[in-house]
mmCIF file of C-alpha atoms in Angstrom:
data_model
loop_
_atom_site.group_PDB
_atom_site.id
_atom_site.type_symbol
_atom_site.label_atom_id
_atom_site.label_comp_id
_atom_site.label_asym_id
_atom_site.label_seq_id
_atom_site.Cartn_x
_atom_site.Cartn_y
_atom_site.Cartn_z
ATOM 1 C CA UNK A 179 12.590 7.009 -14.116
ATOM 2 C CA UNK A 180 14.347 9.774 -11.943
ATOM 3 C CA UNK A 181 15.256 7.426 -9.130
ATOM 4 C CA UNK A 182 17.818 5.777 -11.389
ATOM 5 C CA UNK A 183 19.740 9.081 -10.890
ATOM 6 C CA UNK A 184 18.902 10.196 -7.577
ATOM 7 C CA UNK A 185 16.584 9.109 -4.595
ATOM 8 C CA UNK A 186 13.188 10.908 -4.894
ATOM 9 C CA UNK A 187 13.349 11.260 -1.000
ATOM 10 C CA UNK A 188 16.834 11.927 0.069
ATOM 11 C CA UNK A 189 18.140 13.091 -3.289
ATOM 12 C CA UNK A 190 21.285 11.211 -3.063
ATOM 13 C CA UNK A 191 22.844 8.589 -5.424
ATOM 14 C CA UNK A 192 23.745 5.344 -4.487
ATOM 15 C CA UNK A 193 21.586 2.238 -4.932
ATOM 16 C CA UNK A 194 22.120 -1.557 -4.453
ATOM 17 C CA UNK A 195 20.373 -4.347 -6.249
ATOM 18 C CA UNK A 196 18.451 -6.389 -3.456
ATOM 19 C CA UNK A 197 16.264 -8.506 -5.767
ATOM 20 C CA UNK A 198 15.711 -9.884 -9.281
ATOM 21 C CA UNK A 199 12.249 -11.140 -10.280
ATOM 22 C CA UNK A 200 12.591 -12.397 -13.928
ATOM 23 C CA UNK A 201 13.412 -9.250 -16.179
ATOM 24 C CA UNK A 202 12.486 -7.148 -13.287
ATOM 25 C CA UNK A 203 15.057 -5.828 -10.870
ATOM 26 C CA UNK A 204 14.584 -3.989 -7.487
ATOM 27 C CA UNK A 205 17.183 -1.445 -6.207
ATOM 28 C CA UNK A 206 17.303 0.064 -2.769
ATOM 29 C CA UNK A 207 18.621 3.383 -1.815
ATOM 30 C CA UNK A 208 21.579 2.968 0.390
ATOM 31 C CA UNK A 209 20.764 6.247 2.479
ATOM 32 C CA UNK A 210 16.851 6.245 3.214
ATOM 33 C CA UNK A 211 15.911 2.458 2.190
ATOM 34 C CA UNK A 212 13.394 3.357 -0.419
ATOM 35 C CA UNK A 213 13.394 0.590 -3.180
ATOM 36 C CA UNK A 214 12.344 0.957 -6.807
ATOM 37 C CA UNK A 215 11.623 -1.415 -9.719
ATOM 38 C CA UNK A 216 13.427 -1.028 -12.707
ATOM 39 C CA UNK A 217 11.248 -2.707 -15.646
ATOM 40 C CA UNK A 218 13.486 -1.165 -18.525
ATOM 41 C CA UNK A 219 13.932 -4.916 -19.637
ATOM 42 C CA UNK A 220 10.201 -5.529 -20.051
ATOM 43 C CA UNK A 221 8.238 -4.381 -22.896
ATOM 44 C CA UNK A 222 5.304 -2.017 -22.268
ATOM 45 C CA UNK A 223 2.985 -4.511 -23.985
ATOM 46 C CA UNK A 224 4.253 -7.552 -21.771
ATOM 47 C CA UNK A 225 4.073 -5.408 -18.664
ATOM 48 C CA UNK A 226 0.446 -3.926 -19.355
ATOM 49 C CA UNK A 227 -0.798 -7.772 -19.950
ATOM 50 C CA UNK A 228 0.846 -8.896 -16.689
ATOM 51 C CA UNK A 229 -0.778 -5.960 -14.765
ATOM 52 C CA UNK A 230 -4.329 -6.924 -16.338
ATOM 53 C CA UNK A 231 -3.777 -10.346 -14.837
ATOM 54 C CA UNK A 232 -3.258 -9.162 -11.446
ATOM 55 C CA UNK A 233 -6.538 -7.528 -10.804
ATOM 56 C CA UNK A 234 -9.771 -9.595 -10.817
ATOM 57 C CA UNK A 235 -12.991 -8.561 -8.831
ATOM 58 C CA UNK A 236 -13.987 -12.560 -8.213
ATOM 59 C CA UNK A 237 -10.553 -13.265 -6.634
ATOM 60 C CA UNK A 238 -10.977 -9.909 -4.556
ATOM 61 C CA UNK A 239 -14.440 -10.917 -3.407
ATOM 62 C CA UNK A 240 -13.019 -14.221 -2.088
ATOM 63 C CA UNK A 241 -10.963 -12.571 0.329
ATOM 64 C CA UNK A 242 -13.366 -9.654 1.186
ATOM 65 C CA UNK A 243 -13.422 -10.721 4.957
ATOM 66 C CA UNK A 244 -9.656 -10.145 5.102
ATOM 67 C CA UNK A 245 -9.794 -6.751 3.246
ATOM 68 C CA UNK A 246 -12.671 -5.571 5.526
ATOM 69 C CA UNK A 247 -10.754 -6.211 8.592
ATOM 70 C CA UNK A 248 -7.911 -4.106 7.355
ATOM 71 C CA UNK A 249 -10.229 -1.376 6.445
ATOM 72 C CA UNK A 250 -12.133 -1.262 9.635
ATOM 73 C CA UNK A 251 -8.801 -1.146 11.491
ATOM 74 C CA UNK A 252 -7.831 1.920 9.363
ATOM 75 C CA UNK A 253 -11.212 3.587 9.771
ATOM 76 C CA UNK A 254 -10.939 3.280 13.434
ATOM 77 C CA UNK A 255 -7.593 4.781 13.414
ATOM 78 C CA UNK A 256 -9.044 7.765 11.284
ATOM 79 C CA UNK A 257 -11.738 8.099 13.899
ATOM 80 C CA UNK A 258 -9.487 8.469 16.741
ATOM 81 C CA UNK A 259 -8.338 11.692 15.254
ATOM 82 C CA UNK A 260 -11.444 13.216 13.138
ATOM 83 C CA UNK A 261 -15.043 11.956 13.688
ATOM 84 C CA UNK A 262 -16.518 13.455 10.409
ATOM 85 C CA UNK A 263 -15.609 15.864 7.381
ATOM 86 C CA UNK A 264 -14.844 15.470 3.769
ATOM 87 C CA UNK A 265 -12.809 12.253 2.839
ATOM 88 C CA UNK A 266 -11.216 11.215 -0.352
ATOM 89 C CA UNK A 267 -10.655 7.691 -0.928
ATOM 90 C CA UNK A 268 -7.859 8.038 -3.790
ATOM 91 C CA UNK A 269 -7.434 5.188 -5.777
ATOM 92 C CA UNK A 270 -10.477 3.453 -3.999
ATOM 93 C CA UNK A 271 -10.352 0.204 -6.427
ATOM 94 C CA UNK A 272 -13.505 -1.771 -6.015
ATOM 95 C CA UNK A 273 -14.879 0.594 -3.512
ATOM 96 C CA UNK A 274 -14.819 -1.618 -0.342
ATOM 97 C CA UNK A 275 -13.141 0.858 1.918
ATOM 98 C CA UNK A 276 -15.631 3.688 0.942
ATOM 99 C CA UNK A 277 -18.710 1.191 1.336
ATOM 100 C CA UNK A 278 -17.507 0.620 4.903
ATOM 101 C CA UNK A 279 -16.679 4.250 5.568
ATOM 102 C CA UNK A 280 -20.336 5.079 4.642
ATOM 103 C CA UNK A 281 -21.670 2.183 7.048
ATOM 104 C CA UNK A 282 -19.206 2.998 10.216
ATOM 105 C CA UNK A 283 -18.637 6.805 10.142
ATOM 106 C CA UNK A 284 -20.002 10.298 9.446
ATOM 107 C CA UNK A 285 -17.553 11.246 6.622
ATOM 108 C CA UNK A 286 -18.791 12.661 3.440
ATOM 109 C CA UNK A 287 -17.023 10.274 1.045
ATOM 110 C CA UNK A 288 -15.646 10.775 -2.515
ATOM 111 C CA UNK A 289 -13.633 8.330 -4.500
ATOM 112 C CA UNK A 290 -11.029 8.580 -7.151
ATOM 113 C CA UNK A 291 -10.559 5.373 -9.285
ATOM 114 C CA UNK A 292 -9.588 5.606 -12.981
ATOM 115 C CA UNK A 293 -9.250 2.057 -13.971
ATOM 116 C CA UNK A 294 -11.339 -0.543 -11.737
ATOM 117 C CA UNK A 295 -15.145 -0.674 -11.404
ATOM 118 C CA UNK A 296 -15.931 0.363 -8.047
ATOM 119 C CA UNK A 297 -18.454 -2.549 -7.719
ATOM 120 C CA UNK A 298 -18.967 -2.076 -3.869
ATOM 121 C CA UNK A 299 -20.545 1.518 -4.185
ATOM 122 C CA UNK A 300 -21.607 1.862 -7.740
ATOM 123 C CA UNK A 301 -25.392 1.930 -6.939
ATOM 124 C CA UNK A 302 -24.786 4.344 -3.690
ATOM 125 C CA UNK A 303 -24.988 8.088 -3.640
ATOM 126 C CA UNK A 304 -21.440 8.843 -3.728
ATOM 127 C CA UNK A 305 -19.227 10.948 -5.936
ATOM 128 C CA UNK A 306 -16.771 8.763 -8.228
ATOM 129 C CA UNK A 307 -14.150 10.618 -10.083
ATOM 130 C CA UNK A 308 -12.989 8.563 -12.931
ATOM 131 C CA UNK A 309 -9.685 10.417 -13.426
ATOM 132 C CA UNK A 310 -6.195 9.766 -12.720
ATOM 133 C CA UNK A 311 -5.135 10.960 -9.378
ATOM 134 C CA UNK A 312 -2.304 13.098 -10.792
ATOM 135 C CA UNK A 313 -4.960 14.926 -12.958
ATOM 136 C CA UNK A 314 -7.338 15.479 -10.152
ATOM 137 C CA UNK A 315 -4.938 17.031 -8.133
ATOM 138 C CA UNK A 316 -4.204 19.676 -10.794
ATOM 139 C CA UNK A 317 -7.502 20.796 -11.500
ATOM 140 C CA UNK A 318 -9.554 20.227 -8.125
ATOM 141 C CA UNK A 319 -10.714 23.364 -6.120
ATOM 142 C CA UNK A 320 -11.872 21.326 -3.290
ATOM 143 C CA UNK A 321 -10.364 20.877 0.287
ATOM 144 C CA UNK A 322 -10.523 17.623 2.319
ATOM 145 C CA UNK A 323 -10.263 16.769 5.784
ATOM 146 C CA UNK A 324 -8.951 13.400 5.023
ATOM 147 C CA UNK A 325 -7.258 11.824 2.193
ATOM 148 C CA UNK A 326 -6.802 8.214 2.062
ATOM 149 C CA UNK A 327 -4.084 6.400 -0.023
ATOM 150 C CA UNK A 328 -4.664 2.602 0.769
ATOM 151 C CA UNK A 329 -2.225 0.459 -1.276
ATOM 152 C CA UNK A 330 -1.879 3.196 -3.857
ATOM 153 C CA UNK A 331 1.344 5.257 -3.204
ATOM 154 C CA UNK A 332 3.472 2.369 -4.723
ATOM 155 C CA UNK A 333 1.993 2.660 -8.045
ATOM 156 C CA UNK A 334 3.223 6.210 -8.786
ATOM 157 C CA UNK A 335 5.973 7.187 -10.929
ATOM 158 C CA UNK A 336 6.842 10.051 -8.715
ATOM 159 C CA UNK A 337 5.343 9.550 -5.131
ATOM 160 C CA UNK A 338 7.061 12.552 -3.850
ATOM 161 C CA UNK A 339 5.286 14.775 -6.182
ATOM 162 C CA UNK A 340 1.954 13.161 -5.307
ATOM 163 C CA UNK A 341 2.390 13.784 -1.708
ATOM 164 C CA UNK A 342 3.474 17.548 -2.383
ATOM 165 C CA UNK A 343 0.233 17.763 -4.464
ATOM 166 C CA UNK A 344 -1.923 16.283 -1.883
ATOM 167 C CA UNK A 345 -1.013 19.026 0.721
ATOM 168 C CA UNK A 346 -2.791 21.639 -1.573
ATOM 169 C CA UNK A 347 -6.098 19.868 -1.264
ATOM 170 C CA UNK A 348 -6.180 19.440 2.430
ATOM 171 C CA UNK A 349 -7.727 21.655 4.928
ATOM 172 C CA UNK A 350 -5.761 23.171 7.861
ATOM 173 C CA UNK A 351 -4.775 20.208 10.059
ATOM 174 C CA UNK A 352 -5.832 17.852 7.449
ATOM 175 C CA UNK A 353 -4.720 14.228 7.585
ATOM 176 C CA UNK A 354 -3.325 11.668 5.259
ATOM 177 C CA UNK A 355 -4.001 7.885 5.954
ATOM 178 C CA UNK A 356 -1.667 5.413 3.995
ATOM 179 C CA UNK A 357 -1.129 1.734 3.849
ATOM 180 C CA UNK A 358 1.659 0.132 1.896
ATOM 181 C CA UNK A 359 3.499 -3.104 1.628
ATOM 182 C CA UNK A 360 6.519 -3.223 4.095
ATOM 183 C CA UNK A 361 9.336 -4.930 2.002
ATOM 184 C CA UNK A 362 11.602 -4.815 4.952
ATOM 185 C CA UNK A 363 9.060 -7.048 6.908
ATOM 186 C CA UNK A 364 9.675 -10.560 8.143
ATOM 187 C CA UNK A 365 7.140 -11.897 5.924
ATOM 188 C CA UNK A 366 8.988 -10.466 2.738
ATOM 189 C CA UNK A 367 12.238 -11.856 4.344
ATOM 190 C CA UNK A 368 11.138 -15.252 4.917
ATOM 191 C CA UNK A 369 8.857 -15.698 1.561
ATOM 192 C CA UNK A 370 10.597 -17.110 -1.372
ATOM 193 C CA UNK A 371 7.905 -15.441 -3.789
ATOM 194 C CA UNK A 372 6.497 -12.509 -1.606
ATOM 195 C CA UNK A 373 3.055 -11.921 -3.300
ATOM 196 C CA UNK A 374 3.192 -8.145 -2.418
ATOM 197 C CA UNK A 375 6.375 -7.255 -4.337
ATOM 198 C CA UNK A 376 4.031 -7.158 -7.498
ATOM 199 C CA UNK A 377 6.884 -5.800 -9.697
ATOM 200 C CA UNK A 378 4.574 -5.349 -12.698
ATOM 201 C CA UNK A 379 2.459 -2.745 -11.030
ATOM 202 C CA UNK A 380 4.571 -1.507 -8.035
ATOM 203 C CA UNK A 381 7.021 1.034 -8.971
ATOM 204 C CA UNK A 382 8.327 1.851 -5.484
ATOM 205 C CA UNK A 383 8.487 -0.312 -2.558
ATOM 206 C CA UNK A 384 8.307 1.381 1.124
ATOM 207 C CA UNK A 385 9.295 0.583 4.653
ATOM 208 C CA UNK A 386 7.847 2.313 7.671
ATOM 209 C CA UNK A 387 11.083 4.314 7.769
ATOM 210 C CA UNK A 388 11.103 5.508 4.022
ATOM 211 C CA UNK A 389 7.431 6.432 4.201
ATOM 212 C CA UNK A 390 7.905 8.377 7.399
ATOM 213 C CA UNK A 391 10.750 9.985 5.998
ATOM 214 C CA UNK A 392 8.932 11.055 2.842
ATOM 215 C CA UNK A 393 6.075 12.491 4.914
ATOM 216 C CA UNK A 394 8.378 14.476 7.122
ATOM 217 C CA UNK A 395 10.057 15.993 3.876
ATOM 218 C CA UNK A 396 6.863 17.631 3.059
ATOM 219 C CA UNK A 397 6.160 18.771 6.839
ATOM 220 C CA UNK A 398 3.637 15.960 7.694
ATOM 221 C CA UNK A 399 3.644 15.391 11.183
ATOM 222 C CA UNK A 400 3.597 11.779 12.125
ATOM 223 C CA UNK A 401 0.312 10.688 14.247
ATOM 224 C CA UNK A 402 0.602 7.175 14.121
ATOM 225 C CA UNK A 403 2.608 4.267 12.205
ATOM 226 C CA UNK A 404 2.107 0.516 12.890
ATOM 227 C CA UNK A 405 2.636 -2.615 10.917
ATOM 228 C CA UNK A 406 0.083 -5.383 10.177
ATOM 229 C CA UNK A 407 -0.527 -8.511 8.113
ATOM 230 C CA UNK A 408 -3.342 -11.156 8.239
ATOM 231 C CA UNK A 409 -2.625 -14.706 9.377
ATOM 232 C CA UNK A 410 -3.842 -15.737 5.974
ATOM 233 C CA UNK A 411 -1.487 -13.648 4.126
ATOM 234 C CA UNK A 412 1.603 -14.917 6.028
ATOM 235 C CA UNK A 413 0.545 -18.568 5.359
ATOM 236 C CA UNK A 414 -0.090 -17.999 1.868
ATOM 237 C CA UNK A 415 3.366 -16.457 1.457
ATOM 238 C CA UNK A 416 5.292 -19.109 3.473
ATOM 239 C CA UNK A 417 3.359 -21.982 1.703
ATOM 240 C CA UNK A 418 5.199 -20.900 -1.598
ATOM 241 C CA UNK A 419 8.239 -21.916 -0.045
ATOM 242 C CA UNK A 420 7.321 -25.587 0.004
ATOM 243 C CA UNK A 421 5.758 -25.929 -3.469
ATOM 244 C CA UNK A 422 8.675 -27.099 -5.288
ATOM 245 C CA UNK A 423 9.169 -30.141 -2.791
ATOM 246 C CA UNK A 424 7.639 -33.401 -3.559
ATOM 247 C CA UNK A 425 4.400 -34.408 -2.020
ATOM 248 C CA UNK A 426 5.475 -36.269 1.061
ATOM 249 C CA UNK A 427 8.465 -34.227 1.790
ATOM 250 C CA UNK A 428 6.224 -30.976 1.414
ATOM 251 C CA UNK A 429 3.652 -32.058 4.041
ATOM 252 C CA UNK A 430 6.112 -33.199 6.309
ATOM 253 C CA UNK A 431 8.322 -29.943 6.126
ATOM 254 C CA UNK A 432 5.144 -27.647 6.564
ATOM 255 C CA UNK A 433 4.243 -29.820 9.772
ATOM 256 C CA UNK A 434 7.748 -29.584 10.956
ATOM 257 C CA UNK A 435 8.509 -25.928 10.077
ATOM 258 C CA UNK A 436 5.252 -24.246 8.995
ATOM 259 C CA UNK A 437 3.021 -24.987 11.848
ATOM 260 C CA UNK A 438 5.312 -24.219 14.846
ATOM 261 C CA UNK A 439 6.358 -20.695 12.926
ATOM 262 C CA UNK A 440 2.749 -19.682 12.574
ATOM 263 C CA UNK A 441 2.236 -20.451 16.459
ATOM 264 C CA UNK A 442 5.102 -18.543 17.293
ATOM 265 C CA UNK A 443 3.834 -15.721 14.951
ATOM 266 C CA UNK A 444 0.463 -15.560 16.798
ATOM 267 C CA UNK A 445 2.168 -15.250 20.020
ATOM 268 C CA UNK A 446 4.765 -12.728 19.222
ATOM 269 C CA UNK A 447 2.703 -10.703 16.289
ATOM 270 C CA UNK A 448 1.957 -7.735 18.706
ATOM 271 C CA UNK A 449 5.609 -7.386 19.425
ATOM 272 C CA UNK A 450 6.330 -7.908 15.886
ATOM 273 C CA UNK A 451 4.349 -5.167 14.748
ATOM 274 C CA UNK A 452 5.354 -2.727 17.357
ATOM 275 C CA UNK A 453 8.836 -3.353 15.937
ATOM 276 C CA UNK A 454 7.401 -2.526 12.443
ATOM 277 C CA UNK A 455 8.143 -6.014 10.994
ATOM 278 C CA UNK A 456 4.694 -6.727 9.667
ATOM 279 C CA UNK A 457 4.042 -7.137 6.036
ATOM 280 C CA UNK A 458 1.777 -3.835 5.640
ATOM 281 C CA UNK A 459 2.698 -0.314 6.999
ATOM 282 C CA UNK A 460 -0.309 1.837 8.110
ATOM 283 C CA UNK A 461 0.627 5.368 8.950
ATOM 284 C CA UNK A 462 -1.529 8.610 9.839
ATOM 285 C CA UNK A 463 -0.056 11.946 9.189
ATOM 286 C CA UNK A 464 -1.195 15.469 9.775
ATOM 287 C CA UNK A 465 -0.439 18.983 8.421
ATOM 288 C CA UNK A 466 -0.787 22.084 10.518
ATOM 289 C CA UNK A 467 0.045 24.487 7.897
ATOM 290 C CA UNK A 468 -2.255 27.190 7.062
ATOM 291 C CA UNK A 469 -3.713 27.045 3.534
#
């Protein structure tokens, strides 16, 4: 991976080890705070088997309400800047975001999803590109008003190259909307086993600072950045801290520590999100370059 030699954002050398998860190691650029997963000690076969376990439609359905709230938040954000147009849902997964777009906006929607089955939209009149995003960007002649990269950019070998290529398919004053796990969030810091590291499949780890730096590098104008997380995600991640304790101690510890923390969180979350400490970064960026 190129980042072992230099950072893909700032192009400087100098990384520090910030976390080890089994055979996986996570290194952080000392300059721009982009982190990457070193999986060189894991065989390709073992890693693929681990990735296959991560994605299950039945599990996704159980948390559909949580995902829907996040996607509606993103849709409302996009509509503040554009009411309609052609939108590309890149790496659309099971298609829930595209389904909600069709129901709550006037956008003409297309989806790229090479691996998962878009269960939510497979019976709808919507163009589904069963191709890798990198390949699509190299061959398409279409132009889009909006490209959505929701929980996608962290999966690529070279996010820098992806963002540069996306510029070519955007119309004048086109937009990119991005969501990413924020590895510098309070949730990541407090959780013994933060579920969004997902080192088996997440090649890079972003913070609000590093994603803003990457987009600025490619001459995108930041229109909006916030952080966000559901109370359910926070509780599930913090619950992991108590799992190793014996039953009576675990219950008492959760009562004494977890309950007050959740109460404080609910009071302070607008402030925490404002200072970019939420578990998920959501950003909207626009280019005003002439095509």
